Short mmCIF file of C-alpha atoms in Angstrom, two decimals:
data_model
loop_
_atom_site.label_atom_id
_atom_site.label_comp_id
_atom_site.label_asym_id
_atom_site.label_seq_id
_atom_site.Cartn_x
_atom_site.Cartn_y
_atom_site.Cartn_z
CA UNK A 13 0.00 0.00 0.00
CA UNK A 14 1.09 4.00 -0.53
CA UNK A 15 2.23 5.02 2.50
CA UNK A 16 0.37 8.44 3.76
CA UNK A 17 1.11 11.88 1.97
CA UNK A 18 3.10 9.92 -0.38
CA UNK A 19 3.09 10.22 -4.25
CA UNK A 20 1.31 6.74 -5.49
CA UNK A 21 3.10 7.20 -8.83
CA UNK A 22 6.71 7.27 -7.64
CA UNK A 23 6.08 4.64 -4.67
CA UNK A 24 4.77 2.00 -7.55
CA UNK A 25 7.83 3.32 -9.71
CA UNK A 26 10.39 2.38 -6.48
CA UNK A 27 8.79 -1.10 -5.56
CA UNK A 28 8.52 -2.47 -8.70
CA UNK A 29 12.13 -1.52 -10.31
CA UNK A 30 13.46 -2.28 -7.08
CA UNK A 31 14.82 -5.41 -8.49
CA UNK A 32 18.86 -5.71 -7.51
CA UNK A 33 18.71 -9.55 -6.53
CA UNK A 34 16.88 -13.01 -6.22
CA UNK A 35 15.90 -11.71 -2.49
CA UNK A 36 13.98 -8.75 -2.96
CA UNK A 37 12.25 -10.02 -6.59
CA UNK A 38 10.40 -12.70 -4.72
CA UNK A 39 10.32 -10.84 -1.01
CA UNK A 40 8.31 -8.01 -3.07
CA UNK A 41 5.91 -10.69 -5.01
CA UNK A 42 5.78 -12.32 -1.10
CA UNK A 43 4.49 -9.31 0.21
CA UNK A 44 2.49 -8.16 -2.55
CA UNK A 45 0.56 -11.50 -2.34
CA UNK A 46 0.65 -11.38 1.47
CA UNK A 47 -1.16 -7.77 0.70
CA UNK A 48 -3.57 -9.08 -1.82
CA UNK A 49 -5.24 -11.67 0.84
CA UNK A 50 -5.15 -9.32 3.29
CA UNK A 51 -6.92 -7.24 1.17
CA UNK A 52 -9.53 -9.57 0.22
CA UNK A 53 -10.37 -10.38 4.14
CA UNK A 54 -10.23 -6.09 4.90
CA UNK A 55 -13.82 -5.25 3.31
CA UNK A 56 -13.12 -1.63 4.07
CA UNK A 57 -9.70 -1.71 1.84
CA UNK A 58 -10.91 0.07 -1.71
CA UNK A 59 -7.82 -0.26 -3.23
CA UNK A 60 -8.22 -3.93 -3.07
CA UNK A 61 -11.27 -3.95 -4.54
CA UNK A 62 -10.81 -1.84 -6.90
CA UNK A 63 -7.68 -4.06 -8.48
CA UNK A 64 -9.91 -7.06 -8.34
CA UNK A 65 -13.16 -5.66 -9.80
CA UNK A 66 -10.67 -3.90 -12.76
CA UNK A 67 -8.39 -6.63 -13.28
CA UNK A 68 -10.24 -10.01 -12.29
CA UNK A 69 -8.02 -12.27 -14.17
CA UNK A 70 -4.77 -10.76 -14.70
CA UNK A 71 -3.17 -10.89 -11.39
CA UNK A 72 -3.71 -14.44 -10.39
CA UNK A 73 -2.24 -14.98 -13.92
CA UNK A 74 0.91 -12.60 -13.78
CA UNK A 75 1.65 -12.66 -10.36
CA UNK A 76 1.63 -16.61 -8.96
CA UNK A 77 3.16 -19.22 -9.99
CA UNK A 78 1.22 -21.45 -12.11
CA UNK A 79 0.14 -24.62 -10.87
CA UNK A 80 1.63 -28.02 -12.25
CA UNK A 81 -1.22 -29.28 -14.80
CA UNK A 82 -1.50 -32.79 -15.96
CA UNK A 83 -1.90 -31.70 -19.72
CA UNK A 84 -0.19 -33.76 -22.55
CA UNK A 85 2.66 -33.16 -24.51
CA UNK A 86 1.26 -31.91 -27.20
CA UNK A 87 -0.78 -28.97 -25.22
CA UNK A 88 2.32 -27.93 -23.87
CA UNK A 89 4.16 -27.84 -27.06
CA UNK A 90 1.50 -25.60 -28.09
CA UNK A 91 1.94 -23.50 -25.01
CA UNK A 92 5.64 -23.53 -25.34
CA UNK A 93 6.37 -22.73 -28.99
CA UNK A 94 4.48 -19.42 -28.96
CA UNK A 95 6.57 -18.62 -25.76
CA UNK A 96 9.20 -19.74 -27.36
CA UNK A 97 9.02 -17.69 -30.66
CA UNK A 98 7.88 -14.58 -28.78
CA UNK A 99 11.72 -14.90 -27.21
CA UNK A 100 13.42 -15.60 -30.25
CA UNK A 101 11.82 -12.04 -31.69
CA UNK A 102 12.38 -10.43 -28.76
CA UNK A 103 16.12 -11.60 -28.65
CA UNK A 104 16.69 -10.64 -32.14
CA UNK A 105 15.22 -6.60 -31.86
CA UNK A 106 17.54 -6.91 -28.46
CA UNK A 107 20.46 -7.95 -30.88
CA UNK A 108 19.95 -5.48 -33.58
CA UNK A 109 18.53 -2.09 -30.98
CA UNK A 110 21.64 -3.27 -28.02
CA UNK A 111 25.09 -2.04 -29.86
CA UNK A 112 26.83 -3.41 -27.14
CA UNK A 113 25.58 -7.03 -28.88
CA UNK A 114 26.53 -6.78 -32.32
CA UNK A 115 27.13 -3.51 -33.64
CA UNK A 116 30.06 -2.52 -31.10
CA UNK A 117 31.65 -5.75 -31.40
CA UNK A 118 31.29 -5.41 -34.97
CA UNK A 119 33.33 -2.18 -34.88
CA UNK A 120 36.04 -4.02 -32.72
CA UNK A 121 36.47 -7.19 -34.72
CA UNK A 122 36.32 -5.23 -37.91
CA UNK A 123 39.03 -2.63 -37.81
CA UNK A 124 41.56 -5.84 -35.66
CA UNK A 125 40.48 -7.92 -38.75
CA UNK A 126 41.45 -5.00 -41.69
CA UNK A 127 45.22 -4.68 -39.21
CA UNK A 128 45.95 -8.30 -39.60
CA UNK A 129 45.04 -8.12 -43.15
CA UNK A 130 47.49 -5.22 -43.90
CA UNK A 131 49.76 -7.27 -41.31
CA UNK A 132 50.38 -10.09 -42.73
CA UNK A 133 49.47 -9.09 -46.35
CA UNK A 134 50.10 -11.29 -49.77
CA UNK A 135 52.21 -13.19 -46.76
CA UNK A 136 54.81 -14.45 -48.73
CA UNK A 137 54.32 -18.68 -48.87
CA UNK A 138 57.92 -20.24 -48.76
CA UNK A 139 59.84 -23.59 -47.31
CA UNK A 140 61.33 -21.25 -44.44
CA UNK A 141 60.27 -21.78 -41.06
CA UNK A 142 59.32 -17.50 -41.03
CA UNK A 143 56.82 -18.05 -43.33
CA UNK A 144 55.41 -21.05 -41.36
CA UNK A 145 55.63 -19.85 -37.81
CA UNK A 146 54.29 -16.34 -39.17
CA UNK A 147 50.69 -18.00 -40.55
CA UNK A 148 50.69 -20.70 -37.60
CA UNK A 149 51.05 -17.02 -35.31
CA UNK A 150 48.11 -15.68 -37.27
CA UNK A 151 46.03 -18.90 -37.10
CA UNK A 152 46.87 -18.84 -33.52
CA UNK A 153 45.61 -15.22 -33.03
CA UNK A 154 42.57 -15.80 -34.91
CA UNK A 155 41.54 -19.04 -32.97
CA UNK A 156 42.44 -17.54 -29.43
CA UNK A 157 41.79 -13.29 -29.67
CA UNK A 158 38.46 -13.55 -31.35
CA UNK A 159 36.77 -16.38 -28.86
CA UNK A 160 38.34 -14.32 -26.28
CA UNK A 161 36.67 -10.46 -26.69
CA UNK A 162 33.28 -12.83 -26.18
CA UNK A 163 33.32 -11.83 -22.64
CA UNK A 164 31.92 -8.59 -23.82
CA UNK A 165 28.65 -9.24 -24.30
CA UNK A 166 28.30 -10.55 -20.79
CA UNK A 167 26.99 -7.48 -19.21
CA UNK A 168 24.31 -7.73 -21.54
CA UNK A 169 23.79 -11.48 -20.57
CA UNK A 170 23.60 -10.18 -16.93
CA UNK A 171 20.74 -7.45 -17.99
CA UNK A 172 18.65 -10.34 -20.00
CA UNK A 173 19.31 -12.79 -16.80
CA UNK A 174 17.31 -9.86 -14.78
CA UNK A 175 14.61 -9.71 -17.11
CA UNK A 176 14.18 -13.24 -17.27
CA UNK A 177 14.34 -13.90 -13.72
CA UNK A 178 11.36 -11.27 -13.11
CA UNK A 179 9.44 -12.67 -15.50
CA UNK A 180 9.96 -16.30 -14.68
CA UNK A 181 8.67 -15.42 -10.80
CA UNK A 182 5.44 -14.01 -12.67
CA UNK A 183 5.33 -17.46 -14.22
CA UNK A 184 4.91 -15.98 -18.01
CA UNK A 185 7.51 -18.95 -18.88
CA UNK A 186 9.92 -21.94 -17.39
CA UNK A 187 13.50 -20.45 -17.83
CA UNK A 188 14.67 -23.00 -20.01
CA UNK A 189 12.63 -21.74 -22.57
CA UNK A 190 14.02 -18.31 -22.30
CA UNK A 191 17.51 -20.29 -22.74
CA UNK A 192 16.83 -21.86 -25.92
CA UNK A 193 15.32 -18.60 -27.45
CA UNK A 194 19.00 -16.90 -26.37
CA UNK A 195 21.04 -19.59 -27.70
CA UNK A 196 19.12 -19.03 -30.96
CA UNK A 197 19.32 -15.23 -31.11
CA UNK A 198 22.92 -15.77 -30.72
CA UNK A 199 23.14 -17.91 -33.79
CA UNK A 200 23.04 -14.52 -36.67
CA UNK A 201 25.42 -12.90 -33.93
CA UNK A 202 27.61 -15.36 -34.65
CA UNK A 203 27.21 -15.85 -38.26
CA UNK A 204 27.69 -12.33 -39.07
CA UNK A 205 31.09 -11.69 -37.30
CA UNK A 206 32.39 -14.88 -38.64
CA UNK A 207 31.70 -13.96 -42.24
CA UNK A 208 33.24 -10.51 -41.73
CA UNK A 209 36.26 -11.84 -40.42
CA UNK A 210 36.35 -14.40 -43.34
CA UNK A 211 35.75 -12.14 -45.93
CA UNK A 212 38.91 -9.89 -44.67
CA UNK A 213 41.17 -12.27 -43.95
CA UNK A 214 40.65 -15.07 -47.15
CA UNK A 215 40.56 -11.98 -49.09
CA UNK A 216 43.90 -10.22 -47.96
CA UNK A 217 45.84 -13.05 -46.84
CA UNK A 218 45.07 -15.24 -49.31
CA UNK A 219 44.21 -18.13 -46.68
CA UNK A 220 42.93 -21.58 -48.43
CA UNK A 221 38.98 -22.81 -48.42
CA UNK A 222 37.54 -19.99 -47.33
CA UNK A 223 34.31 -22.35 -46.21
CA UNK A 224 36.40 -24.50 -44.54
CA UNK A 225 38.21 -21.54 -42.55
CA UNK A 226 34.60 -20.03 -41.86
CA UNK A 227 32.76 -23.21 -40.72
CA UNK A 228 35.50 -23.46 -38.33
CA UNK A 229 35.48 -20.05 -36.93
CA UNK A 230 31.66 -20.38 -36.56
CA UNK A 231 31.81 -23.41 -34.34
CA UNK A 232 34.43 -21.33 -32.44
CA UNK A 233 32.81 -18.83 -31.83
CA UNK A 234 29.27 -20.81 -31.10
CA UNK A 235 31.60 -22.21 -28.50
CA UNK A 236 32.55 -19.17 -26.83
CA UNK A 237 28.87 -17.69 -26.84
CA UNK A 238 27.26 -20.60 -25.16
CA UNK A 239 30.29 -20.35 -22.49
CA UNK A 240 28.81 -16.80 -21.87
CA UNK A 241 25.43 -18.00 -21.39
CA UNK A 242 26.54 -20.62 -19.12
CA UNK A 243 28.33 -17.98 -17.37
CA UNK A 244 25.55 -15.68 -17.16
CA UNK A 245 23.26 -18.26 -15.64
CA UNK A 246 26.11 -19.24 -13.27
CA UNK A 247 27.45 -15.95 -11.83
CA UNK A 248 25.32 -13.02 -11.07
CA UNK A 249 27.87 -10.30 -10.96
CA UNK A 250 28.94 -10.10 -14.57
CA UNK A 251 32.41 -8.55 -13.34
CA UNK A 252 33.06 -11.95 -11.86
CA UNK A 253 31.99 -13.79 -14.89
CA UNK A 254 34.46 -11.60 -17.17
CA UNK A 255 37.21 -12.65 -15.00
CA UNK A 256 36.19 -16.39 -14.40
CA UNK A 257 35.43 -16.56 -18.46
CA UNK A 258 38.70 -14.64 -19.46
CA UNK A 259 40.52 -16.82 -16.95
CA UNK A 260 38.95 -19.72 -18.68
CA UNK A 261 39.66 -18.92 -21.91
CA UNK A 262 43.58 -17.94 -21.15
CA UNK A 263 43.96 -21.22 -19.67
CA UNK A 264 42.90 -23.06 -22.84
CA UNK A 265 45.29 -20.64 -25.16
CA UNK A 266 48.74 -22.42 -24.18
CA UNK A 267 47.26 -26.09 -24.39
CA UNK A 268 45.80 -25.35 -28.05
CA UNK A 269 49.29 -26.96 -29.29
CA UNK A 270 50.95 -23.39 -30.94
CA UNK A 271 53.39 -22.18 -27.47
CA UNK A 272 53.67 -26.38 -27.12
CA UNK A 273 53.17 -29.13 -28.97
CA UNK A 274 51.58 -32.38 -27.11
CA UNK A 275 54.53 -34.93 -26.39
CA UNK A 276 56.06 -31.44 -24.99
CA UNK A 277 53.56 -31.45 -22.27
CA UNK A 278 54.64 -33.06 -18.80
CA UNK A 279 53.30 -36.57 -19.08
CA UNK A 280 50.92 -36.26 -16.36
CA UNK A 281 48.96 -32.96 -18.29
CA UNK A 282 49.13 -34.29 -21.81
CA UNK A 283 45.33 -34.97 -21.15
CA UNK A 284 44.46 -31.15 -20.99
CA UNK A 285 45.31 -30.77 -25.08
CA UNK A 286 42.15 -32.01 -25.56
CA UNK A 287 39.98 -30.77 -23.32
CA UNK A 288 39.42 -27.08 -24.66
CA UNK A 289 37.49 -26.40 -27.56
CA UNK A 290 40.26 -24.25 -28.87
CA UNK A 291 42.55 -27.37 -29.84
CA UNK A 292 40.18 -28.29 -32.19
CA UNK A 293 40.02 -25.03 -33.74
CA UNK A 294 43.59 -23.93 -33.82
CA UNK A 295 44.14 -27.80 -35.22
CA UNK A 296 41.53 -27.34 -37.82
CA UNK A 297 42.93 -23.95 -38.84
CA UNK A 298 46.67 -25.62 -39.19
CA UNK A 299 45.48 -28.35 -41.14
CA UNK A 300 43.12 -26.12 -43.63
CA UNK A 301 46.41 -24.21 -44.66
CA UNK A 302 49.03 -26.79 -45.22
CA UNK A 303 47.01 -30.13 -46.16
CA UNK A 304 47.90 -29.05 -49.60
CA UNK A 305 49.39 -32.38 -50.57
CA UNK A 306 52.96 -31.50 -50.79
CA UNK A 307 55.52 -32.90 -48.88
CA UNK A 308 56.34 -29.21 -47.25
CA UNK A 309 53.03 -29.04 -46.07
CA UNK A 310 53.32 -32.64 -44.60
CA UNK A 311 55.92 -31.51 -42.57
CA UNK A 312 54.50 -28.92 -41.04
CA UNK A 313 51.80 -30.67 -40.11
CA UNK A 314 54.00 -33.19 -38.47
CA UNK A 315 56.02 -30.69 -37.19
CA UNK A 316 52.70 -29.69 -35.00
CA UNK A 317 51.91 -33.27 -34.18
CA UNK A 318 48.45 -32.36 -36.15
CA UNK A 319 48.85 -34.71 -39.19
CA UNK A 320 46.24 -37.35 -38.71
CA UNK A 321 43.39 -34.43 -38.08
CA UNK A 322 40.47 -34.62 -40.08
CA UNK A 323 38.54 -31.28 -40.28
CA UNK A 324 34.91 -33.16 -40.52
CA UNK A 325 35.28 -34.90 -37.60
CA UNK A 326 36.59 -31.40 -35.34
CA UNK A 327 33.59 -30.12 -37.02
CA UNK A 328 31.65 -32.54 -35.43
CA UNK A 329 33.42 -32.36 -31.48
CA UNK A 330 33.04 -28.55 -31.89
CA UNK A 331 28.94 -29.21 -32.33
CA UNK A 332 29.23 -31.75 -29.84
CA UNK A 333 31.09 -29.95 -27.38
CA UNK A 334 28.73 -26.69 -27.49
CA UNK A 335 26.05 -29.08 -26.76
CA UNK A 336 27.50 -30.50 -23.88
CA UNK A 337 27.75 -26.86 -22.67
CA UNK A 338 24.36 -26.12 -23.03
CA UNK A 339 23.19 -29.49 -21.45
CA UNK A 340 25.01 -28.26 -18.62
CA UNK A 341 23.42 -24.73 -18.54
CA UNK A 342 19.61 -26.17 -18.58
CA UNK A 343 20.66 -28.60 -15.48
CA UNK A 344 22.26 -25.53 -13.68
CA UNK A 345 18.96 -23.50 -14.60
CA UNK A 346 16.30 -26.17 -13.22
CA UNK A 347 18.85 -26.47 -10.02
CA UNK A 348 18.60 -22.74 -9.36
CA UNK A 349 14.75 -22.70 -10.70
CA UNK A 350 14.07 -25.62 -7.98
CA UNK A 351 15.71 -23.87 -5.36
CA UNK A 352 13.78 -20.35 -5.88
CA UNK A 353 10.45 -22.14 -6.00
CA UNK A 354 11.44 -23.78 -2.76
CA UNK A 355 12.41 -20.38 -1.17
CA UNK A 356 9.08 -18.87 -2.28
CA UNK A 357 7.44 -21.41 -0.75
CA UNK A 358 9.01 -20.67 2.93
CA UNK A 359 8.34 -17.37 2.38
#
């Protein structure tokens, strides 16, 4: 209720944005409900009333927790999808409206892009171990600096995380759903900046198979973005998820097989070269360049310990691995969506 000799307008304004944490989200929708039945019992409290004679439906509907139905499958598909889709669009006009999403990191991969192009232009493509350890440095850049500036979008995470926490108390949605429909919207995100980059660097370096060389940057940057979601849904201070995701991410840079190969690894961490994702890329890049068929090229290869890779099948870890991510950020979600339905129910 308004406290006395109080404006109505900015009271309302306070409680509801007045949402900094898990706590006070569902202590306000505690107390509002709390409020509500007290205000159905009071017969001389008008403002009561009044919301339930003007809004009859809406609140039970927005503001508690839907009951668990025994409906089939197929009625909850049809609930879900248009859920679902409403995300998706909503996710997209955040992508294209937020320049802090695309357009920003757009104007940072771009103009990095263009000074490796000029860099290493028309690189000149000899037997001399220059020429070699100068495209395995730019391969190496380009699988490691580009999956790395990824931790810039999640402050933006961290401001859809709020939003979807809100609405997921006023049961408009399970979160998982909200998950998929971000993992989607991230998909053109992706696309895009990986044909940029492409396009510049196939086109002033003179790398081989463009597809090839995009396909692969994709997947690595796919990668990357669902470790931000994860993070996001793991961390609620975004600060700390920069740090824990950059930390991850500088930790997989020197077991990618460029600073070391494998059989120089101490025996008992020759393991860790294949747990990041970033092997595979790096490896996929190397073997894109100099599978050429000549015995140079051979050499290089085995030179890197990288000879027997087969691009296809790193395709297919890359998919496999982002889904492993994401299977792991829907179990972390329904953990954390267990506990907060628990928590509102002691309140």
């Amino acid at each position: 209720p308004t406290p006395s000799r109080f404006s109505p307008l900015e009271h309302y304004l306070a409680v509801v944005n007045n949402f900094r944490g898990d706590n006070n989200a569902m202590n306000w929708e505690s107390a509002f409900k709390r409020w509500q039945e007290e205000g159905d019992e009071d017969e001389g409290d008008d403002l009561a009333d009044d919301i339930e004679a003007c809004f009859p439906t809406a609140i039970p509907d927005v503001l508690l927790i839907p009951a668990k139905s025994e409906s089939t499958s197929s009625s909850c598909l049809g609930k879900c999808l248009p859920t679902f889709l409403e995300l998706l669009h909503r996710s997209l006009l955040h992508t294209l409206k937020n320049p802090g999403m695309l357009g920003l990191r757009i104007l940072m991969y771009t103009p990095f892009t263009l000074f490796l192009g000029l860099l290493f232009f028309n690189l000149r493509r000899n037997e001399s171990y220059d020429s070699v350890h100068a495209m395995a440095a730019l391969l190496f850049y380009s699988s490691s600096f580009y999956i790395f500036m990824v931790v810039a979008i999640l402050p933006f995470l961290a401001k859809e995380r709020l939003i979807c926490h809100k609405e997921v108390l006023n049961g408009f949605y399970h979160p998982t759903t909200q998950h998929f429909a971000l993992t989607v919207g991230s998909i053109p995100r992706v696309v895009i900046l990986s044909l940029i980059i492409t396009i510049i660097l196939t086109g002033m370096v003179k790398l081989h198979n463009p597809v090839y060389f995009f396909c692969i940057l994709l997947l690595a940057l796919w990668n990357a973005e669902s470790y931000a979601i994860l993070m996001s849904i793991c961390v609620s201070n975004y600060i700390l998820g920069i740090i824990i995701l950059a930390g991850i991410f500088g930790l997989a840079m020197p077991l990618e097989g460029f600073m070391l190969t494998p059989s120089m690894f101490p025996i008992w961490l020759r393991w860790l070269y294949l747990c990041p994702f970033h092997t595979y890329v790096f490896r996929s890049l190397m073997y894109n360049e100099f599978s050429d068929g000549s015995s140079f090229g051979e050499r290089v290869l085995e030179s890197y310990e990288i000879e027997d890779t087969n691009i296809k099948n790193d395709l297919i870890v890359l998919l496999g691995y982002s889904a492993v991510i994401h299977c792991v950020s829907v179990a972390v979600l329904l953990l954390c969506h267990k506990r907060k339905l628990r928590k509102q129910k002691d309140l």
